[in-house]
Coordinates of C-alpha atoms in Angstrom, one line a residue:
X1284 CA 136.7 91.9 144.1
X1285 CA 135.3 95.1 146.5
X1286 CA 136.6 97.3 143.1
X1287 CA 134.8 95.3 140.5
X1288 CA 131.4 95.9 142.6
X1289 CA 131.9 99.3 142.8
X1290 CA 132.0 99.5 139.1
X1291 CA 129.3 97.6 138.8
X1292 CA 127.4 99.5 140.9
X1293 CA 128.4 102.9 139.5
X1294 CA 128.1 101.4 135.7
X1295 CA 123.9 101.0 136.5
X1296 CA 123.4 103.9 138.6
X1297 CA 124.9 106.4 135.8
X1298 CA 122.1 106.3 133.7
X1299 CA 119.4 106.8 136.1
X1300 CA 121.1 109.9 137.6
X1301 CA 121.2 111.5 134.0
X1302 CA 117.7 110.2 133.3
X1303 CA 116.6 112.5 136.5
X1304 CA 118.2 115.5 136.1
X1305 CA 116.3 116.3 132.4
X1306 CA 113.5 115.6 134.3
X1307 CA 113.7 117.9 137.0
X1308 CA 114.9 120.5 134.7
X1309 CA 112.0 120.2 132.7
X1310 CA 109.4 120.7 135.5
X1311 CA 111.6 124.0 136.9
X1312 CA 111.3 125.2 133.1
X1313 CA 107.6 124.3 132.8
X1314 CA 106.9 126.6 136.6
X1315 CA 108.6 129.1 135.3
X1316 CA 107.2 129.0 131.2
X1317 CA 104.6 131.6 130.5
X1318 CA 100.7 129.9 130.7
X1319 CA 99.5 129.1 127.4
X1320 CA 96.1 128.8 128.3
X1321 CA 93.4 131.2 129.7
X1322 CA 92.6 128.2 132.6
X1323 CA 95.8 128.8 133.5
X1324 CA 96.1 132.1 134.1
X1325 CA 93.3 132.6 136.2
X1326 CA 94.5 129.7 138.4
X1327 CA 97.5 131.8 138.5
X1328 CA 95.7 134.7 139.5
X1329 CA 93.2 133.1 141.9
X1330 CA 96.3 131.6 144.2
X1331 CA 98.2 135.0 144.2
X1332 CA 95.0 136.5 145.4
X1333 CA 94.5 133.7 148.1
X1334 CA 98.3 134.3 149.1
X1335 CA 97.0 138.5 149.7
X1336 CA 94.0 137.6 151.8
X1337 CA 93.7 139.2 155.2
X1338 CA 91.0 138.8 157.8
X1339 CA 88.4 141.5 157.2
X1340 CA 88.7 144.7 160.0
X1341 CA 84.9 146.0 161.1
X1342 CA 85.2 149.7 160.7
X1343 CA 84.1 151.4 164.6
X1344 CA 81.2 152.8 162.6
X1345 CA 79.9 149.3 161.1
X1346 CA 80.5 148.1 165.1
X1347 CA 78.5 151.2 165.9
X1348 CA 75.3 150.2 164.2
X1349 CA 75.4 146.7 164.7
X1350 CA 75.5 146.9 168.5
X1351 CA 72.0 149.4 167.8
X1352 CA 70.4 147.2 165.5
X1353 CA 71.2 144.4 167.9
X1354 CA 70.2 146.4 171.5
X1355 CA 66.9 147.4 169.4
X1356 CA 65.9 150.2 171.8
X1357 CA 62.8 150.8 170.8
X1358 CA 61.9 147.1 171.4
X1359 CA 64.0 147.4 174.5
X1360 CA 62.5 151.0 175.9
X1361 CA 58.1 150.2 175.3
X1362 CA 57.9 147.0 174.6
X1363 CA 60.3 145.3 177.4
X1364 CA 61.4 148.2 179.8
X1365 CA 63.9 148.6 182.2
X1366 CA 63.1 146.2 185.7
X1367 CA 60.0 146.1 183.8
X1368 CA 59.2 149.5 183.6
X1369 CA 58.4 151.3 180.5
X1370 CA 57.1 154.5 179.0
X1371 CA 53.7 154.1 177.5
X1372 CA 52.4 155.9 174.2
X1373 CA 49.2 155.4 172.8
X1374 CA 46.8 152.5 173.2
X1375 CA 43.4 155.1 173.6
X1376 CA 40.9 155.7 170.6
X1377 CA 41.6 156.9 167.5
X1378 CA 41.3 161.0 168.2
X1379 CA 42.4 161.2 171.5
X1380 CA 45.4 163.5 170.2
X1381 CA 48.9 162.2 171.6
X1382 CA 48.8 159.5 174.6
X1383 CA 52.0 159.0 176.6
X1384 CA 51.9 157.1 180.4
X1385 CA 53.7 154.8 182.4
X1386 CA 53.5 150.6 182.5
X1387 CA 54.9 148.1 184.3
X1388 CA 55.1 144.3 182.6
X1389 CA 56.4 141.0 184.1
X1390 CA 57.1 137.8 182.3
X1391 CA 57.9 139.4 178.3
X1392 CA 60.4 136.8 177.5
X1393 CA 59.8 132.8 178.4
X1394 CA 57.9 133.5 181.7
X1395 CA 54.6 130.8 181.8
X1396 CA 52.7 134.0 182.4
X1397 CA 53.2 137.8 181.6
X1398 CA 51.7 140.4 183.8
X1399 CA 51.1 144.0 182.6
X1400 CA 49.7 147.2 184.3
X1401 CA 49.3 150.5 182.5
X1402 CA 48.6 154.3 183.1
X1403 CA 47.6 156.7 180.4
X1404 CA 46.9 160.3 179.9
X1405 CA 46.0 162.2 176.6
X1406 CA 46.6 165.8 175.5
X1407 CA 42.5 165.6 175.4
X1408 CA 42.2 164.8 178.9
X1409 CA 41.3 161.1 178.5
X1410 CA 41.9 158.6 181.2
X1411 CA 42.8 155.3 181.1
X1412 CA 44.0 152.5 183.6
X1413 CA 44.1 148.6 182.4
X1414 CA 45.9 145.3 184.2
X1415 CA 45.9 142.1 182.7
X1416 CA 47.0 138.4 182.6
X1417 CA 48.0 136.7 179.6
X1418 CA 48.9 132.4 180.0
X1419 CA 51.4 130.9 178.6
X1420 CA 53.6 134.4 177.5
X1421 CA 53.1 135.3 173.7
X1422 CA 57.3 134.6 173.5
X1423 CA 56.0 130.7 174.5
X1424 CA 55.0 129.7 171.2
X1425 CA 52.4 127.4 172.5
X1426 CA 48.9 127.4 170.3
X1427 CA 46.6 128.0 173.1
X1428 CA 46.4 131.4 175.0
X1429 CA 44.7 132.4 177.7
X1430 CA 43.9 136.4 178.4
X1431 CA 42.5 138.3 181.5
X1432 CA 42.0 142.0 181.5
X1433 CA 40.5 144.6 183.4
X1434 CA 40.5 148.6 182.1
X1435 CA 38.7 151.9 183.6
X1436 CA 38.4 154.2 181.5
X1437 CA 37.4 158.2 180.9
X1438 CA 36.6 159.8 178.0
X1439 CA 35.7 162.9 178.1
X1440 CA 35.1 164.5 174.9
X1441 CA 34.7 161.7 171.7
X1442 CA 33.3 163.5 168.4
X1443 CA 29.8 163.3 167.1
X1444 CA 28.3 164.7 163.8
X1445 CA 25.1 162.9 164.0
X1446 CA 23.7 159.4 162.4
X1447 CA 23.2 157.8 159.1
X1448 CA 25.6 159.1 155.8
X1449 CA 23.5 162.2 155.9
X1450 CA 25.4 164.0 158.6
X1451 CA 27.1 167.2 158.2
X1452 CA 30.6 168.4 159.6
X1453 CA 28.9 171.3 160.8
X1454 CA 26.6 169.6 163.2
X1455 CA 30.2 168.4 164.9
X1456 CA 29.4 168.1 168.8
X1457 CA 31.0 166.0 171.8
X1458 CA 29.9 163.3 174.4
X1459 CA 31.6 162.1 177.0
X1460 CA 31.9 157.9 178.2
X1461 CA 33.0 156.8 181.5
X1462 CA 33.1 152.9 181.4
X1463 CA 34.4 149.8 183.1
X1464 CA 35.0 146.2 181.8
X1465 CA 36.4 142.9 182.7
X1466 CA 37.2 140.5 180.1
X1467 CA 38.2 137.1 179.7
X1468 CA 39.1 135.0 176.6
X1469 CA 41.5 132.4 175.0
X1470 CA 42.6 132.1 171.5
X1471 CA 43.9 128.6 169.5
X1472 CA 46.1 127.9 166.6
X1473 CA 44.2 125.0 165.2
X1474 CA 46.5 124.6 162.5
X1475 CA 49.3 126.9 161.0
X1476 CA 46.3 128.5 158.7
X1477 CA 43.4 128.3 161.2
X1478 CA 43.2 130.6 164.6
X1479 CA 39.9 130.5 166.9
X1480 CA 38.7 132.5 169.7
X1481 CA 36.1 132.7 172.4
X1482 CA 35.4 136.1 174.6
X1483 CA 33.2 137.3 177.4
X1484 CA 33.1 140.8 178.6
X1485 CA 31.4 142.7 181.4
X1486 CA 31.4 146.4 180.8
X1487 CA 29.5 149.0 182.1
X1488 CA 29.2 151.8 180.3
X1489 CA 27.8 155.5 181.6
X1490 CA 27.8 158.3 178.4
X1491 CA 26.9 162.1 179.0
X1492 CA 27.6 165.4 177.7
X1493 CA 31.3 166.2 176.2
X1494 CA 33.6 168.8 178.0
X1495 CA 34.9 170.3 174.9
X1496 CA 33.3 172.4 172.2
X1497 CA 29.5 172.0 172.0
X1498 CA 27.7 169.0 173.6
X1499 CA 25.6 166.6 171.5
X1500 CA 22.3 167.3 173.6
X1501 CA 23.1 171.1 172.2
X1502 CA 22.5 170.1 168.6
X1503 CA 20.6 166.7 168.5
X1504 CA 17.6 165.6 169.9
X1505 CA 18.8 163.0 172.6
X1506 CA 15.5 161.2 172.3
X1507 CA 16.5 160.2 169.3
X1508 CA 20.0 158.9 170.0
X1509 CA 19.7 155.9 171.5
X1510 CA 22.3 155.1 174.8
X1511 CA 23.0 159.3 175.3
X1512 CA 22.2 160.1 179.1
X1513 CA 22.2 156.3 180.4
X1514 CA 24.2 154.1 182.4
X1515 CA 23.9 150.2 180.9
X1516 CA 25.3 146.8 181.9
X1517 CA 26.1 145.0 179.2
X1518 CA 27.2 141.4 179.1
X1519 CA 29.1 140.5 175.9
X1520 CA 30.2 137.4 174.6
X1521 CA 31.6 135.8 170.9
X1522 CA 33.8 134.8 168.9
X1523 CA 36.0 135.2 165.5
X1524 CA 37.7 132.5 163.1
X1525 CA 40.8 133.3 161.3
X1526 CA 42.4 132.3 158.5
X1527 CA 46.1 133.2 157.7
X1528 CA 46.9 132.2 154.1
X1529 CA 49.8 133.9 153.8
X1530 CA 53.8 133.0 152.8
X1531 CA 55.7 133.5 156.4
X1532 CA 58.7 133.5 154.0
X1533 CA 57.8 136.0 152.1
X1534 CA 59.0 139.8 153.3
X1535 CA 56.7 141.2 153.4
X1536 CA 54.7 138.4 153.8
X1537 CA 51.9 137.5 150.7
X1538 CA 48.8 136.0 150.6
X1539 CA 45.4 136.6 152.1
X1540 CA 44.1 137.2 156.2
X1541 CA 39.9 136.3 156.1
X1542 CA 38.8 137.1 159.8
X1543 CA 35.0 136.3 160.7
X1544 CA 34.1 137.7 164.4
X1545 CA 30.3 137.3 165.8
X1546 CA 29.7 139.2 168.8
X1547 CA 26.2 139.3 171.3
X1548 CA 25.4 142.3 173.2
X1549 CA 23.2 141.8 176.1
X1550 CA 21.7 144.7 178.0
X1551 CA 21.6 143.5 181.4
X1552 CA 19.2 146.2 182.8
X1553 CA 16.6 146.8 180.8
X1554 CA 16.9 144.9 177.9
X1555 CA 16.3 148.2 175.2
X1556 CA 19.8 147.7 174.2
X1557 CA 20.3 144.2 172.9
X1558 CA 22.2 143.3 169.7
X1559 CA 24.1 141.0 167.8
X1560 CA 26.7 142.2 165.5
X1561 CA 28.8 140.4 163.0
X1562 CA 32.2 141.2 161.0
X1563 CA 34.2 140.4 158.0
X1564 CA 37.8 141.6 157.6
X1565 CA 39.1 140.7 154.0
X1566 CA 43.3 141.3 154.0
X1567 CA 45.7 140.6 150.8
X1568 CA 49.5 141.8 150.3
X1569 CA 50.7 141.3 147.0
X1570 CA 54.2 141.9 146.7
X1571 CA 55.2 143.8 143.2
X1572 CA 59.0 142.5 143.0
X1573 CA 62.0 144.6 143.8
X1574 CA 63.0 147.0 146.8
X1575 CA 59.7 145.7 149.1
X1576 CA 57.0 147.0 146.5
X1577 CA 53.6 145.8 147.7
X1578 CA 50.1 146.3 147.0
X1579 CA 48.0 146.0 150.1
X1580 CA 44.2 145.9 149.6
X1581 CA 41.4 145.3 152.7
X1582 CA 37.7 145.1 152.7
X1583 CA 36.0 145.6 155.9
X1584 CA 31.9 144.9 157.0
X1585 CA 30.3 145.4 159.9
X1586 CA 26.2 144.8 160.6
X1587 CA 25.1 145.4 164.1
X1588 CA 20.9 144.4 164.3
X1589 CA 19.2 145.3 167.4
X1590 CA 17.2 142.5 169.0
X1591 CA 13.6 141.9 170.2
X1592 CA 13.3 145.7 169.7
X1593 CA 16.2 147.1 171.1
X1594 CA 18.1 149.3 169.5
X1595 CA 22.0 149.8 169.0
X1596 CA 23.4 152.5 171.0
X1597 CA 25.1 155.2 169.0
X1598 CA 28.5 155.0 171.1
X1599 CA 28.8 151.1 170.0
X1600 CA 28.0 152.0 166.8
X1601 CA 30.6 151.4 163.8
X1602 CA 32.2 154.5 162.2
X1603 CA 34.6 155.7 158.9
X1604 CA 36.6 158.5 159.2
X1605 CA 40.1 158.6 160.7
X1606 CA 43.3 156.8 161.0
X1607 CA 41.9 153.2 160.6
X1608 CA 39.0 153.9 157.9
X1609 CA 39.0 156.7 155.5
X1610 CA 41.8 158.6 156.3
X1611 CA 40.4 161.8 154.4
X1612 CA 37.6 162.7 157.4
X1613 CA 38.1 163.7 160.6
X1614 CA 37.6 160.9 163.2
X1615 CA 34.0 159.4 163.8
X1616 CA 32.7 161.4 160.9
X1617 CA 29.9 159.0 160.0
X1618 CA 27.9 156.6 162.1
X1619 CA 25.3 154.1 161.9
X1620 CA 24.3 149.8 162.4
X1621 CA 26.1 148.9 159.6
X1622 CA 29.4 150.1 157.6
X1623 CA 31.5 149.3 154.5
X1624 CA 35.4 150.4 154.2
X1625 CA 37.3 149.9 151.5
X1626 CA 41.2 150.7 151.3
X1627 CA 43.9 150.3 149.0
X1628 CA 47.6 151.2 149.5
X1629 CA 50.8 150.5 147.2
X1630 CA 53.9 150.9 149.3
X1631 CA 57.8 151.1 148.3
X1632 CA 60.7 151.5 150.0
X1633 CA 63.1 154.6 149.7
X1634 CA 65.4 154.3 151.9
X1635 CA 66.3 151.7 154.6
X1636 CA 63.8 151.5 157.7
X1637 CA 61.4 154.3 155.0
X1638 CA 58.8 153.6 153.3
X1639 CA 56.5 155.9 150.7
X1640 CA 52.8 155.0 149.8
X1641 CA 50.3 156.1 147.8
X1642 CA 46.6 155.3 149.5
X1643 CA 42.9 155.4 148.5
X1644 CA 40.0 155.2 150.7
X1645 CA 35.9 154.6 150.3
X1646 CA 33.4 153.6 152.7
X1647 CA 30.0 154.4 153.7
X1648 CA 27.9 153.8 157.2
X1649 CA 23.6 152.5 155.8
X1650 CA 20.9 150.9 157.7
X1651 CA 19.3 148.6 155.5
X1652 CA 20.9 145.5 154.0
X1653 CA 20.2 145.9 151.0
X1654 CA 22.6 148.4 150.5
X1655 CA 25.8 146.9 151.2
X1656 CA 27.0 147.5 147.8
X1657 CA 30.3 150.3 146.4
X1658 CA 27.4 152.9 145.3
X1659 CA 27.3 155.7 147.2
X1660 CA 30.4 156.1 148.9
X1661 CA 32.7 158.3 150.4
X1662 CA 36.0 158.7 149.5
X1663 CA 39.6 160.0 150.3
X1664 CA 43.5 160.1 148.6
X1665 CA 46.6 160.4 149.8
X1666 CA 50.1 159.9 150.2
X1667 CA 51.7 158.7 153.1
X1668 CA 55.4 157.9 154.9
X1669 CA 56.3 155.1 156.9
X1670 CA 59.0 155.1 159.5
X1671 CA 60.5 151.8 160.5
X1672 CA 63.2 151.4 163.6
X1673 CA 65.5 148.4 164.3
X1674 CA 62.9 146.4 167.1
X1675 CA 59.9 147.6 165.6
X1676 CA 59.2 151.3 166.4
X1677 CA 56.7 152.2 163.6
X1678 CA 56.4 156.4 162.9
X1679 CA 53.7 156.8 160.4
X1680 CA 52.3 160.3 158.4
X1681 CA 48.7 160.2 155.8
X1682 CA 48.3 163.5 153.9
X1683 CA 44.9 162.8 152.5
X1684 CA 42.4 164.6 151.0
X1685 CA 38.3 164.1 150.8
X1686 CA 35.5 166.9 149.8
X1687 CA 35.6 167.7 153.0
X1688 CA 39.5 169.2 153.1
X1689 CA 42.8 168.1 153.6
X1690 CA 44.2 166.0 157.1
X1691 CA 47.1 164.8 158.3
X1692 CA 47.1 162.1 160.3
X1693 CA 50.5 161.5 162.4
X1694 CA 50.5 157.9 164.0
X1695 CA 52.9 155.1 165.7
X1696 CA 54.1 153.0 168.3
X1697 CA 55.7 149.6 169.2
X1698 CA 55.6 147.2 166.9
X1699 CA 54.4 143.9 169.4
X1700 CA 54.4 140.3 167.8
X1701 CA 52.6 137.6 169.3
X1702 CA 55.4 135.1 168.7
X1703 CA 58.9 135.7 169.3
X1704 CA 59.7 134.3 166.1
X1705 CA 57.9 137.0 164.1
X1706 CA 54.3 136.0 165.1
X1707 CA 51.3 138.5 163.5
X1708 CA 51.1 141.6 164.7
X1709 CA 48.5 142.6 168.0
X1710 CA 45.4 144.2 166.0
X1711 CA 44.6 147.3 168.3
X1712 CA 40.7 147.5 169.0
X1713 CA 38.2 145.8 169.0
X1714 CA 35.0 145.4 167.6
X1715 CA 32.1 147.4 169.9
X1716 CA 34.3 150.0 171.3
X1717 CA 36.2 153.2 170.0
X1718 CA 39.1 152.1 168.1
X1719 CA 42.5 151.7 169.6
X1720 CA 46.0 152.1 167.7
X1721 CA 49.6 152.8 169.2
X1722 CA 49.0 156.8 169.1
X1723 CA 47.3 159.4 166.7
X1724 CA 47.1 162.9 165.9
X1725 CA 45.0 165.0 163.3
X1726 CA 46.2 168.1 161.9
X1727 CA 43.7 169.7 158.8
X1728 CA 41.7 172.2 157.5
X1729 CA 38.0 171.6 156.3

């Protein structure tokens, strides 16, 4: 009985076993056949790649850079210091020549409030000291902002070629201005197009001869340049609207910046010196497409109108010529109430962290109203280099050119932003006084 199962059993599993083993032969054939399609080649090819893949090895060099674009020492060395204590350069008017000091700043990264306290001498011989208070921190990211600041300065030698677009670069003389001020003010970020801002200053303000070259009172007729020899109080107090209509995701960023500031000058002693001045600041980037090509175009107004008979002193006066205006004329070249500046500049990149641009220039200083219009204007060319360092060291050069000679202009500084994640940049200056920028020099021939 045990034998017949057996043979029963052996009988139906025969033909199974001989079923399978075609089968398995067939499949160790088919791995081993030749593709016959293109699909399956490149499935072959894509898992004998996979089976050669090794973790990628960062060369010491690539480590090298990316620990200094990460440290970003110029960031690290002006903007944030050591203990917070940091080398200062620039932050005087535009012609001071090359400004270096010594600062000391509390609070730069999440701190409610950030304290700072600067020093500042200039190959001219200016003077500076300033302190202030700014609540919350910029690196807060809240919309309201509060600012304190008090600044002594000493000027001792600021240009002058006379008033009105009549003036002549030989009738270039120097004053000097010794002033004080205490300022308060808060800015808002209504919404994420819309900024506003309220300010009140008390400055005192003492202007006399210049210590270098010939003195203005040695070529013009102080009589008849209003604020020269005097020592005014002036309260001042205003405010600006901004509107940032720009692509933050954009690099560099497109659009359109439309700034309106009003400002009121009150002269606190004897009235002679009251004034109201107003501002327009017109700002588009347009970016051209590839390697960072952008067209950058600004139009700039300023109309200062004395009140009740008083008159505008020339040292609050606006000006073209230099760094920020028409780069083809020395500093301060023209003055009067009201100005116009024009500027244009297409930029490209070369290389990384360099940048080339070609720049033109117009602008013209007038009295009356009726002729804010483009006749009449000055002009200057150029071609320029930008500099860029990993944390926002900028190193700028303008070869330009006007009727009046050739310049260079050699400028830079810190980059700061007013919001940790890549906020606007701090405009240096501000409306009433000499111009302020990171540093400057002027090199040129007339």
């Amino acid at each position: 009985m045990v034998r017949a199962v057996c043979l029963l059993v052996a009988l139906v599993a025969w033909p199974v076993a001989a079923a399978a083993q075609p089968a398995s032969s067939a499949e160790g054939s088919q791995r081993d056949a030749p593709p016959a399609t293109r699909q399956e080649i490149l499935q072959r090819q894509r898992e004998a790649k996979r089976a050669e893949l090794a973790p990628y090895a960062v060369s010491d060099a690539e480590a090298r850079v990316g620990r200094l674009e990460t440290f970003r020492l110029p960031r690290r060395i002006f903007a944030k210091g050591f203990g917070g204590f940091r080398p200062v350069v620039g932050g005087m008017p535009s012609g001071s020549g090359f400004v270096f000091g010594g600062g000391y700043i509390a609070g730069f990264n999440h701190e409610l409030v950030q304290f700072t306290a600067n020093a500042r001498y200039s190959t001219r011989g200016f003077r500076s000291f300033d302190t202030g208070i700014i609540f919350p921190a910029p690196a807060s990211r809240l919309p309201v902002q509060a600012h304190v600041k008090a600044e002594v300065r000493d000027l001792t030698s600021l240009r002058f070629f006379g008033l009105g677009p009549q003036s002549s670069a030989s009738g270039r003389s120097t004053y000097g201005l010794e002033d004080q001020s205490l300022e308060a003010g808060v800015t808002a970020t209504a919404t994420r197009f819309v900024e506003l801002g309220a300010v009140a200053r008390w400055m005192n303000a003492e202007v006399g001869p210049g210590t270098a070259g010939a003195s203005l009172e040695e070529r013009f007729d102080p009589l008849l340049t209003p604020g020269f020899g005097t020592t005014t109080d002036f309260l001042v107090y205003g405010g600006h609207l901004t509107l940032h209509l720009r692509d933050a995701h954009v690099i560099p960023s497109a659009g359109v910046s439309l700034r309106v500031e009003a400002s009121r000058y009150d002269d606190r002693d004897s009235g002679l010196y009251d004034f109201t001045r107003l501002v327009g600041d017109v700002q588009t980037q347009i970016p051209l497409g590839y390697r960072n090509r952008i067209l950058a175009l600004r139009v700039r107004s300023s109309n200062s109108v004395g009140e009740n008979g008083g008159a505008v002193p020339f040292y609050l006066m606006e000006t073209i010529g230099g760094a920020n205006s028409i780069r083809g004329f020395r500093e301060y070249r023209f003055r009067g109430g009201r100005n116009l500046v024009v500027n244009a500049e297409y930029r490209w990149e070369v290389w990384t962290y360099v940048d080339f641009a070609l720049f033109y220039d117009a602008g013209k200083v007038f009295s009356d109203a009726g002729d804010l219009d483009f006749q009449d204007m000055q002009s200057g060319y150029g071609f320029g280099i930008r500099g860029h360092a990993p944390g926002g060291m900028v190193l700028r050069f303008d070869f330009a050119r006007s009727n009046e000679g050739f310049k260079l202009h050699i400028g830079g500084g810190a980059v700061v932003l007013t919001k940790e994640t890549g906020g606007r940049r701090q405009e240096a200056g501000e409306a009433g006084r000499p111009r302020r920028q990171p540093f400057t020099c002027r090199m040129g021939t007339s």
